[in-house]
PDB file of C-alpha atoms in Angstrom:
ATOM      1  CA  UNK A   1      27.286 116.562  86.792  1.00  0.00           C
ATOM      2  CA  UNK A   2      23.861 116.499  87.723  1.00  0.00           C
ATOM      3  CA  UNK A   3      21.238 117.686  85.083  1.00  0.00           C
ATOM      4  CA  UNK A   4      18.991 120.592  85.593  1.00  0.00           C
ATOM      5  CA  UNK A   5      15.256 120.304  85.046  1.00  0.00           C
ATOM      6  CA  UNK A   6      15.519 122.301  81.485  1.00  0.00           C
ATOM      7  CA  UNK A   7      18.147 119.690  80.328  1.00  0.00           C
ATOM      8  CA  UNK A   8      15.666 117.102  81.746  1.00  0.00           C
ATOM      9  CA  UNK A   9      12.629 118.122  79.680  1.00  0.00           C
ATOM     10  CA  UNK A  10      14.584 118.388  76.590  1.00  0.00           C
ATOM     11  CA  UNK A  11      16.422 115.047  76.635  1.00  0.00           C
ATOM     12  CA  UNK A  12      12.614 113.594  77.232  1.00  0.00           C
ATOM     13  CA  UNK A  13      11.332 115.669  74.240  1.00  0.00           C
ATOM     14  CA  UNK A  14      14.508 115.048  71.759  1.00  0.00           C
ATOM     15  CA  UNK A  15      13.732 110.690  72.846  1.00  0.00           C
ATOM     16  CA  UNK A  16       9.896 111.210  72.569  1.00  0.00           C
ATOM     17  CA  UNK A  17      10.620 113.176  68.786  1.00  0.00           C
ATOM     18  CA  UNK A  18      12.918 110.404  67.845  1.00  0.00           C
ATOM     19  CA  UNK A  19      10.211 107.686  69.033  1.00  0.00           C
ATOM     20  CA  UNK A  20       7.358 109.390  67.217  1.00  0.00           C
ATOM     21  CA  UNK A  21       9.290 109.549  64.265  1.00  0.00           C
ATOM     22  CA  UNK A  22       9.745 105.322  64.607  1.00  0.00           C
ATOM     23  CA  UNK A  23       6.252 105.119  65.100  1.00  0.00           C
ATOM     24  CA  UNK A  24       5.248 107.071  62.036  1.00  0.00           C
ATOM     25  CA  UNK A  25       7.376 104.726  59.844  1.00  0.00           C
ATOM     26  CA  UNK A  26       5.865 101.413  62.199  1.00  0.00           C
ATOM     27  CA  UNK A  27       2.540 102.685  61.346  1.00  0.00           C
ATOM     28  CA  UNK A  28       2.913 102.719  57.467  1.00  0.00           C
ATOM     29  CA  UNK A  29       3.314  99.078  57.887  1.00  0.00           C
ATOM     30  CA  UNK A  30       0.420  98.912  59.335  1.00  0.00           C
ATOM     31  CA  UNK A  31      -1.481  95.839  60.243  1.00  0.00           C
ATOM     32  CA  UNK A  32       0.792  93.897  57.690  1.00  0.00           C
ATOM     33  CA  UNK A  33       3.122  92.293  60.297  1.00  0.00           C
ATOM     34  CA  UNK A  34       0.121  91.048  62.259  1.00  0.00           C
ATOM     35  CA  UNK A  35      -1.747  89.537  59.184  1.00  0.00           C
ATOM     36  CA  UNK A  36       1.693  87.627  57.912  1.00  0.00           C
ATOM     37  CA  UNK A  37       1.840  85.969  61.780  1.00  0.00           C
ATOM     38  CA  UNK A  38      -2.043  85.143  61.387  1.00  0.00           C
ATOM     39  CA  UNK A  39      -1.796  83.265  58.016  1.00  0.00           C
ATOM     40  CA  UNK A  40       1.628  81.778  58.969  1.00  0.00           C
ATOM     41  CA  UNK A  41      -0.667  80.332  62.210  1.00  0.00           C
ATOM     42  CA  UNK A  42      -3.474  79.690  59.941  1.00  0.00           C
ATOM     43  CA  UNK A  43      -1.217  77.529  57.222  1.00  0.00           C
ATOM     44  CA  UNK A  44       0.207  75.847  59.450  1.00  0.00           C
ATOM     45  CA  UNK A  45      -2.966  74.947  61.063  1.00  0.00           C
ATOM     46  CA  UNK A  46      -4.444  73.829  57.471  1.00  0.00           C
ATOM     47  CA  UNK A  47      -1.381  71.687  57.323  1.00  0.00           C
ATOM     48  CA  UNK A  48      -1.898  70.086  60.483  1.00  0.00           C
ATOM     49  CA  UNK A  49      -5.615  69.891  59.146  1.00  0.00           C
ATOM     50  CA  UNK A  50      -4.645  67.830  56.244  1.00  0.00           C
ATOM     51  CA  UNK A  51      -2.264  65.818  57.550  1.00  0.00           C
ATOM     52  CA  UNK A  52      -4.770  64.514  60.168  1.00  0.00           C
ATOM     53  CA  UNK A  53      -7.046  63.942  57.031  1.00  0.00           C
ATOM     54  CA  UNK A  54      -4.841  62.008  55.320  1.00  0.00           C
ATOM     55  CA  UNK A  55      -3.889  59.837  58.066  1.00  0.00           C
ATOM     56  CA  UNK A  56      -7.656  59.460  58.928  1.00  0.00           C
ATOM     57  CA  UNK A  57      -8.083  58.325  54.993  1.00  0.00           C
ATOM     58  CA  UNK A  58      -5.314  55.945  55.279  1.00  0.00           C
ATOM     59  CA  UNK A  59      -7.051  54.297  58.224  1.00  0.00           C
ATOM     60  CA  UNK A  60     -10.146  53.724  57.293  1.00  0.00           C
ATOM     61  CA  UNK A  61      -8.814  52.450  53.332  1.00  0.00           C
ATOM     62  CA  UNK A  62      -6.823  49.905  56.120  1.00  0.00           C
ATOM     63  CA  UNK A  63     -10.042  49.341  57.781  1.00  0.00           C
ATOM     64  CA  UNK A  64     -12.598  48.451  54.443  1.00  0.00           C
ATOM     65  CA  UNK A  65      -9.809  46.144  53.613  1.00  0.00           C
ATOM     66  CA  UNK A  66      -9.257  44.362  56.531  1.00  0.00           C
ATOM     67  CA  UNK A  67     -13.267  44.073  56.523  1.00  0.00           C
ATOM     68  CA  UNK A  68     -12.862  42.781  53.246  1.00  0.00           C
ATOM     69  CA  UNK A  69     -10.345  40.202  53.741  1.00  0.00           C
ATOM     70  CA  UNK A  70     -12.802  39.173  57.041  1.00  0.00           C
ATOM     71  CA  UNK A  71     -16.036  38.512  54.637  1.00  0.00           C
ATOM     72  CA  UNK A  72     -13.512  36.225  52.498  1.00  0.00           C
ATOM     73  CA  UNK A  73     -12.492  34.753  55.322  1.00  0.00           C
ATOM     74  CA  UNK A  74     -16.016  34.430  56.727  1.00  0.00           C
ATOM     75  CA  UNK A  75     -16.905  32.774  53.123  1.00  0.00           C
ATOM     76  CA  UNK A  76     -14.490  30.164  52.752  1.00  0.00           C
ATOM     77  CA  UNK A  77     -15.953  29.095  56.615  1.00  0.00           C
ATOM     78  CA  UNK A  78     -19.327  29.132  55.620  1.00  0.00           C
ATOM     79  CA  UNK A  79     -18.047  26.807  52.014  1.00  0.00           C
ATOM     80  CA  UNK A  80     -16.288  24.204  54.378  1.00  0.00           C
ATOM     81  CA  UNK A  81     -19.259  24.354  56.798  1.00  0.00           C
ATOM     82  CA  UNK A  82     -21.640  23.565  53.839  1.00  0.00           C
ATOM     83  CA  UNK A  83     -19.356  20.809  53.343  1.00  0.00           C
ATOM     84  CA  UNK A  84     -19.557  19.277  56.608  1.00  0.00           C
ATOM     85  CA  UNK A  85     -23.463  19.807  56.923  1.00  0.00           C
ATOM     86  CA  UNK A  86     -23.345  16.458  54.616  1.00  0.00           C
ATOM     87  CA  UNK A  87     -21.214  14.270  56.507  1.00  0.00           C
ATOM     88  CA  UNK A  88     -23.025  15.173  59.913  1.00  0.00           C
ATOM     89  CA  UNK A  89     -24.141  11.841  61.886  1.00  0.00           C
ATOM     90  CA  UNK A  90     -26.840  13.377  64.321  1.00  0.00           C
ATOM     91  CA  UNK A  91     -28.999  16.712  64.535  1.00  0.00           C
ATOM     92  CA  UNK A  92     -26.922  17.878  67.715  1.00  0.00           C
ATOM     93  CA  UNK A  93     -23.827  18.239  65.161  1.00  0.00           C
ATOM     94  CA  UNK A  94     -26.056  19.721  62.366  1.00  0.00           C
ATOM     95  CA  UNK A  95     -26.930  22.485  64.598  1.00  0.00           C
ATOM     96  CA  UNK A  96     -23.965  23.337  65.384  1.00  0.00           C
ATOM     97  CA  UNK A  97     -22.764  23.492  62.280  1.00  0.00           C
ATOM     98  CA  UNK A  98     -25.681  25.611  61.029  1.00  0.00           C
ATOM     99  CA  UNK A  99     -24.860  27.940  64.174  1.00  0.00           C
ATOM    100  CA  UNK A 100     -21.560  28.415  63.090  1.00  0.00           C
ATOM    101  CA  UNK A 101     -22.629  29.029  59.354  1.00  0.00           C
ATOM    102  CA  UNK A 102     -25.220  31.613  61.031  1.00  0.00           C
ATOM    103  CA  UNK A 103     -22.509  33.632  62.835  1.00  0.00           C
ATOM    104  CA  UNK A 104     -20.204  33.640  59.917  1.00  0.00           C
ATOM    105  CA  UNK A 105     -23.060  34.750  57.921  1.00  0.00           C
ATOM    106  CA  UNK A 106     -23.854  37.634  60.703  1.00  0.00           C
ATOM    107  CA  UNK A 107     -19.920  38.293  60.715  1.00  0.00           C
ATOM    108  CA  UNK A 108     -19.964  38.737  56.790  1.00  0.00           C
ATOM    109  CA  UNK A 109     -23.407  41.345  57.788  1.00  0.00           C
ATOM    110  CA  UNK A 110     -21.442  43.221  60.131  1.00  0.00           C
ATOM    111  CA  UNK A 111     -18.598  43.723  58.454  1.00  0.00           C
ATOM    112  CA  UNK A 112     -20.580  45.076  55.229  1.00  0.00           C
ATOM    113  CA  UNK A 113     -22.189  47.738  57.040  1.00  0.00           C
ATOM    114  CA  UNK A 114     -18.294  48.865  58.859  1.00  0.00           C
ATOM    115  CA  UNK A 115     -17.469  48.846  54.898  1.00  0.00           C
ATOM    116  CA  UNK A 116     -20.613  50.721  54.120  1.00  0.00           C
ATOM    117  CA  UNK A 117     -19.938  53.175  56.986  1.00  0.00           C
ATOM    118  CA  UNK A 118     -15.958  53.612  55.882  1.00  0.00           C
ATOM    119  CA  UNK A 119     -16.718  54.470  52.379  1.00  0.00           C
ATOM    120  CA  UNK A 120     -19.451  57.169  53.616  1.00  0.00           C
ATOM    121  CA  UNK A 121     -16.951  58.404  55.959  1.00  0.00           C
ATOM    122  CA  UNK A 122     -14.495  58.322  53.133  1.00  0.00           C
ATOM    123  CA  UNK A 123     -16.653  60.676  50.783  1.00  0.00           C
ATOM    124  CA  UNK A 124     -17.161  63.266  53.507  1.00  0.00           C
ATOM    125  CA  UNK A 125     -13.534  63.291  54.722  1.00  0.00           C
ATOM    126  CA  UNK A 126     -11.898  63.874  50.955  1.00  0.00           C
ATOM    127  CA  UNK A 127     -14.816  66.427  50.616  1.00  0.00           C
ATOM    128  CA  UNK A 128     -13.276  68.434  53.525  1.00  0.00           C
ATOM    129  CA  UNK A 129      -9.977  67.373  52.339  1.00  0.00           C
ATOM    130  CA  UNK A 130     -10.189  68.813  49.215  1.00  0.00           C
ATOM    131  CA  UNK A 131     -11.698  72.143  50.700  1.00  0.00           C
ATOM    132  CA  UNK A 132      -9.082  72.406  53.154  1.00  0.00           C
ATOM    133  CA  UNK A 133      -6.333  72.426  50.052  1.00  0.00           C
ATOM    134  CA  UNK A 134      -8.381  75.273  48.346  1.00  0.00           C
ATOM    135  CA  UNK A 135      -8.336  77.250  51.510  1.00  0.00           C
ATOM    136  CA  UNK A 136      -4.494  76.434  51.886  1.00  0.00           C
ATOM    137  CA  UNK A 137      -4.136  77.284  47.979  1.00  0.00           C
ATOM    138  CA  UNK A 138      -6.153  80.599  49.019  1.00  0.00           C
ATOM    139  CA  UNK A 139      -3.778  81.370  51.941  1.00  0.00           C
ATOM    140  CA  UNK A 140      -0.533  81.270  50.692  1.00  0.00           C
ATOM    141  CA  UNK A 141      -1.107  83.022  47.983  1.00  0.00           C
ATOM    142  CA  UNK A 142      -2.300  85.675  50.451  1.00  0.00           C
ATOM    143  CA  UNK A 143       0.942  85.135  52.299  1.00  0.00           C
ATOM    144  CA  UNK A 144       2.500  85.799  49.486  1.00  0.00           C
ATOM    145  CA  UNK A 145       1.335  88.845  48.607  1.00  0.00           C
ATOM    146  CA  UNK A 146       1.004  90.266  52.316  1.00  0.00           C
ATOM    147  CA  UNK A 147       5.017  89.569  52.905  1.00  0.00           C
ATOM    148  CA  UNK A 148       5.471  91.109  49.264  1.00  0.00           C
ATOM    149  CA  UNK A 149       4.073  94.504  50.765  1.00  0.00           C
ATOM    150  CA  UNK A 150       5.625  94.391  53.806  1.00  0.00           C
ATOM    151  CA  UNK A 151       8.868  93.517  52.346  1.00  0.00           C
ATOM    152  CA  UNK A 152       8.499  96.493  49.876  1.00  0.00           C
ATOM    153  CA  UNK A 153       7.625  98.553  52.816  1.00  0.00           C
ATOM    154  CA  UNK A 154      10.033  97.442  55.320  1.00  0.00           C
ATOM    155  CA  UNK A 155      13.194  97.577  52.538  1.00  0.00           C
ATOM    156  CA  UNK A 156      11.991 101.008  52.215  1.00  0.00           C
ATOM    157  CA  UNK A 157      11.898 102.549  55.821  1.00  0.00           C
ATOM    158  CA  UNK A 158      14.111  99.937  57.455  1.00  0.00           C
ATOM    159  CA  UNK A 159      17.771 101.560  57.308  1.00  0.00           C
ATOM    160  CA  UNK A 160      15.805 104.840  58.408  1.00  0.00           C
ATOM    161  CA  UNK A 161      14.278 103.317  61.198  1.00  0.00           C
ATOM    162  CA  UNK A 162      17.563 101.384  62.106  1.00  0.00           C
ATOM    163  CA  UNK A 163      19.251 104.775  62.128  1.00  0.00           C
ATOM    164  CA  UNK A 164      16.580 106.147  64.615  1.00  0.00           C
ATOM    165  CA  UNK A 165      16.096 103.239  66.775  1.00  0.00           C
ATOM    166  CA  UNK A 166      20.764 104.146  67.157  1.00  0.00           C
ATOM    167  CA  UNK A 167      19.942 107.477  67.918  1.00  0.00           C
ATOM    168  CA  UNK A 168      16.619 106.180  70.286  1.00  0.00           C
ATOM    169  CA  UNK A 169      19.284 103.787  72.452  1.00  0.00           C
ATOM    170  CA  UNK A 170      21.968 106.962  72.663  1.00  0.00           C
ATOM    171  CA  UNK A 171      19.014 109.712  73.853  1.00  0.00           C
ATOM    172  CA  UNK A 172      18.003 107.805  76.397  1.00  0.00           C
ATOM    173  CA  UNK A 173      21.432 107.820  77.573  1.00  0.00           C
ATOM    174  CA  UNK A 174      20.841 111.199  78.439  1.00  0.00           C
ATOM    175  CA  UNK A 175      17.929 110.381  81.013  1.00  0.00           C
ATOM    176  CA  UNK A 176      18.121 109.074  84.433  1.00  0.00           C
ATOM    177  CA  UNK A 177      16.348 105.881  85.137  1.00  0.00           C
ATOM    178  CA  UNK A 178      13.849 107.133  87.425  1.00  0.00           C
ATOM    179  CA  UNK A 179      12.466 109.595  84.353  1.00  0.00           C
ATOM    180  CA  UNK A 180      13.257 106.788  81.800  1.00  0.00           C
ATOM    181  CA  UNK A 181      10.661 104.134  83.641  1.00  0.00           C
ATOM    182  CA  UNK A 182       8.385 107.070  84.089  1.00  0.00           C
ATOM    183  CA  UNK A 183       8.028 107.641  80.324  1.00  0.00           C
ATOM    184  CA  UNK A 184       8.605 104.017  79.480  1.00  0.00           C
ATOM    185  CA  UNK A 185       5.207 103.484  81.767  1.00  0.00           C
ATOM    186  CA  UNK A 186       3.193 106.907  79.393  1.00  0.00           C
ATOM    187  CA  UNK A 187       4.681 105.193  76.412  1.00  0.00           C
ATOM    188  CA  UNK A 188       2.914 102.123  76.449  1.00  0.00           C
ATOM    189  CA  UNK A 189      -0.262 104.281  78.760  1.00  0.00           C
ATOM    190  CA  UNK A 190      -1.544 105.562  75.145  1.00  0.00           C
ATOM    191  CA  UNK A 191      -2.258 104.086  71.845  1.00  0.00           C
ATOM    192  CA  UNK A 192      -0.294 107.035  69.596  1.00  0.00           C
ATOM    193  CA  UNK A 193       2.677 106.051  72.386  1.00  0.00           C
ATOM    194  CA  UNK A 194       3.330 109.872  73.368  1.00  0.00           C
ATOM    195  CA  UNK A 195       4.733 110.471  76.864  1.00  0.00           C
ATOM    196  CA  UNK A 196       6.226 113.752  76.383  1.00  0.00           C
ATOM    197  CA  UNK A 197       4.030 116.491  75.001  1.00  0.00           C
ATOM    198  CA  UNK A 198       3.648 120.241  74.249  1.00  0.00           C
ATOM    199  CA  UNK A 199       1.823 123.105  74.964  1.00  0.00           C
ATOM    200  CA  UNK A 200      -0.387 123.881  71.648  1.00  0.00           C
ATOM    201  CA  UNK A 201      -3.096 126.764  71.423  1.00  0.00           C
ATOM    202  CA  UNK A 202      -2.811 126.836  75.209  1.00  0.00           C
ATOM    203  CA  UNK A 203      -3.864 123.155  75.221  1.00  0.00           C
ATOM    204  CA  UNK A 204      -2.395 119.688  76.044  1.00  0.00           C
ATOM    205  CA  UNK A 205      -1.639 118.476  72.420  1.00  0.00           C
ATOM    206  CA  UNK A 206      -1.948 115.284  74.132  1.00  0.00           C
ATOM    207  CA  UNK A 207      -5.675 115.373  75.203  1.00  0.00           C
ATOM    208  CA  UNK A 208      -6.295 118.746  73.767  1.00  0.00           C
ATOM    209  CA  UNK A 209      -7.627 120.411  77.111  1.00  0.00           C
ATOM    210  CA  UNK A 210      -6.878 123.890  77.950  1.00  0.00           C
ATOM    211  CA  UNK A 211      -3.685 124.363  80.289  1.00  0.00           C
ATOM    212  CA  UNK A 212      -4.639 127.252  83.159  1.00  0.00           C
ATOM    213  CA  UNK A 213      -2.527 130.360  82.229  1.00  0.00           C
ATOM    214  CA  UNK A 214      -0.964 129.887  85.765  1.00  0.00           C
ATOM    215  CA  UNK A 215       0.608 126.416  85.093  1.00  0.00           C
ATOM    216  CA  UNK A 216       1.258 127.654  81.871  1.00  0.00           C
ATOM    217  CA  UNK A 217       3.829 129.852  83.026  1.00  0.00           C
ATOM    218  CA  UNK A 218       5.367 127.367  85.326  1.00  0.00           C
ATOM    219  CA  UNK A 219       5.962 124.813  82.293  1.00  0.00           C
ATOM    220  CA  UNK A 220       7.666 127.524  80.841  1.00  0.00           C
ATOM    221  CA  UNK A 221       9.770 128.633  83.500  1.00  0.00           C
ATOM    222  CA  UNK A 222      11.408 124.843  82.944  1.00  0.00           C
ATOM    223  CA  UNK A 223      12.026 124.904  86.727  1.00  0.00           C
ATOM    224  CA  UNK A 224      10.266 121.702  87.308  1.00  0.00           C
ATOM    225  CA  UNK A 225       8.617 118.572  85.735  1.00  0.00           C
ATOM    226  CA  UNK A 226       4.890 119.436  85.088  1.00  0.00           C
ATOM    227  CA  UNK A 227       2.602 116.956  83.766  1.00  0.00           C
ATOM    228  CA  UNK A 228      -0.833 117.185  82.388  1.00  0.00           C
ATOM    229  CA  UNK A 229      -3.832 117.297  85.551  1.00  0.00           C
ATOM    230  CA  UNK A 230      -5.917 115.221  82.877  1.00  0.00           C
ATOM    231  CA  UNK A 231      -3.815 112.617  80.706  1.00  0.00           C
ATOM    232  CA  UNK A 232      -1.056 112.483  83.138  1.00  0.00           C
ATOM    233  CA  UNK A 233       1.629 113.055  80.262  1.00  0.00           C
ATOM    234  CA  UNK A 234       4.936 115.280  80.851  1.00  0.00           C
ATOM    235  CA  UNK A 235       4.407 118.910  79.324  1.00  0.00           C
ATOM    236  CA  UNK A 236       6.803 121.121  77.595  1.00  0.00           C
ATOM    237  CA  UNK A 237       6.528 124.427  76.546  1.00  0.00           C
ATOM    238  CA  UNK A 238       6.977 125.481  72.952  1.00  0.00           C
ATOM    239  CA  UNK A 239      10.242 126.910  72.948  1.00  0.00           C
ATOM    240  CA  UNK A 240      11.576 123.962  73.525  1.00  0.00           C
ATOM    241  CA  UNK A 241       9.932 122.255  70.797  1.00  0.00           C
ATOM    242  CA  UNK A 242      11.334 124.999  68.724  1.00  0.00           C
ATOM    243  CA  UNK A 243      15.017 124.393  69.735  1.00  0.00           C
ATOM    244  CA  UNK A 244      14.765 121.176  68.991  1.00  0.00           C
ATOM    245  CA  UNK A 245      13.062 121.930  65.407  1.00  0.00           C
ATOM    246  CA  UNK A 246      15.229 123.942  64.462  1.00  0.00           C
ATOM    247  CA  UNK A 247      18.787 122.461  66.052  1.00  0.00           C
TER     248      UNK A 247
END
């Protein structure tokens, strides 16, 4: 059986009451659930942080000692060039030898200042390491806390809000989908998420401007859906705000 408009506007006001009412409890959590997903991202980002640190560290401790093992290296080729430089028949050999001794000696130079370089590196990186752990430290114990509140919060108001989000599903079972999609669209249109509103003071207690006495009386007359000529919300007279106060 088809519904009539009256039966219309009050299945929309008994769903929009039953949505503000989730939206009250939502919004004594707040921002909470926001700032637990933005220091989950940040840890994990600090993690990341560090682990590219550490990995960084380990590299360049490889690199000073593969430098390190390349200056022994270099030595022991200068020692055995030394060595040579007295059994050397002509000056064509000797300056070869000396060349050699000069590039190992440049080699030994070079790899010094990679050392040099490492270790500075080294400093500044377990600087920022060490400030990244403090800022970790810093954010899980803020994670802590924030998910205590909302916990606290949530344990309070969730069977409630379970219960309305039941009765939410079931109202808008009542609706056709035409009018569904059209206050679907309002809901998410406006910030305190009301689609369905009343007339108050002979105002839009949406927007709060004044309703002409003439449309007025139409909304009343429940004969068909009447929406506000400024926010574009569906209007419903009092009464039917009272019936649905009061059962």
């Amino acid at each position: 059986m088809e519904q009539t408009v009256e039966q219309k506007l009050k299945a929309l006001w008994a769903l929009q009451s039953i949505h503000t009412k989730i939206d009250k409890i939502r919004q004594v959590r707040g921002e909470l659930p926001i700032e637990v997903a933005d220091l989950e991202d940040e840890i994990a980002g600090l993690d990341t942080r560090i682990e590219k640190i550490r990995t960084d560290l380990d590299d360049l401790e490889d690199s000073i000692v593969t430098r390190k093992n390349m200056i022994k290296d270099a030595q022991a080729a200068i020692k055995k060039y030394e060595g040579q430089l007295n059994e050397v028949k002509n000056n064509r050999e000797y300056d070869a030898i000396s060349k050699e001794i000069e590039i190992q000696g440049l080699e030994i130079q070079v790899c010094e200042k990679r050392i040099r370089e490492a270790e500075f590196e080294i400093k500044n990186k377990t600087e920022g390491y060490e400030g990244t752990l403090k800022n970790l430290d810093y954010s899980k114990s803020e994670l802590d806390v924030k998910k205590q509140e909302l916990e606290t919060i949530t344990s309070e108001t969730q069977k409630e809000e379970d219960t309305l989000v039941e009765k939410a599903d079931a109202a808008t079972k009542h609706i056709e989908d035409r009018l569904l999609k059209v206050y679907d669209k309002l809901r998410r249109s406006f910030r305190n998420g009301l689609a369905v509103v009343s007339i108050e003071r002979d105002s839009c207690s949406g927007c709060y401007n004044k309703i002409p006495p003439q449309l007025q009386s139409e909304i009343r007359q429940r004969k068909k859906i009447i929406i506000c000529e400024h926010c574009g919300r569906i209007i419903v007279d009092e009464g039917i705000v009272f019936e649905e106060e009061n059962g």
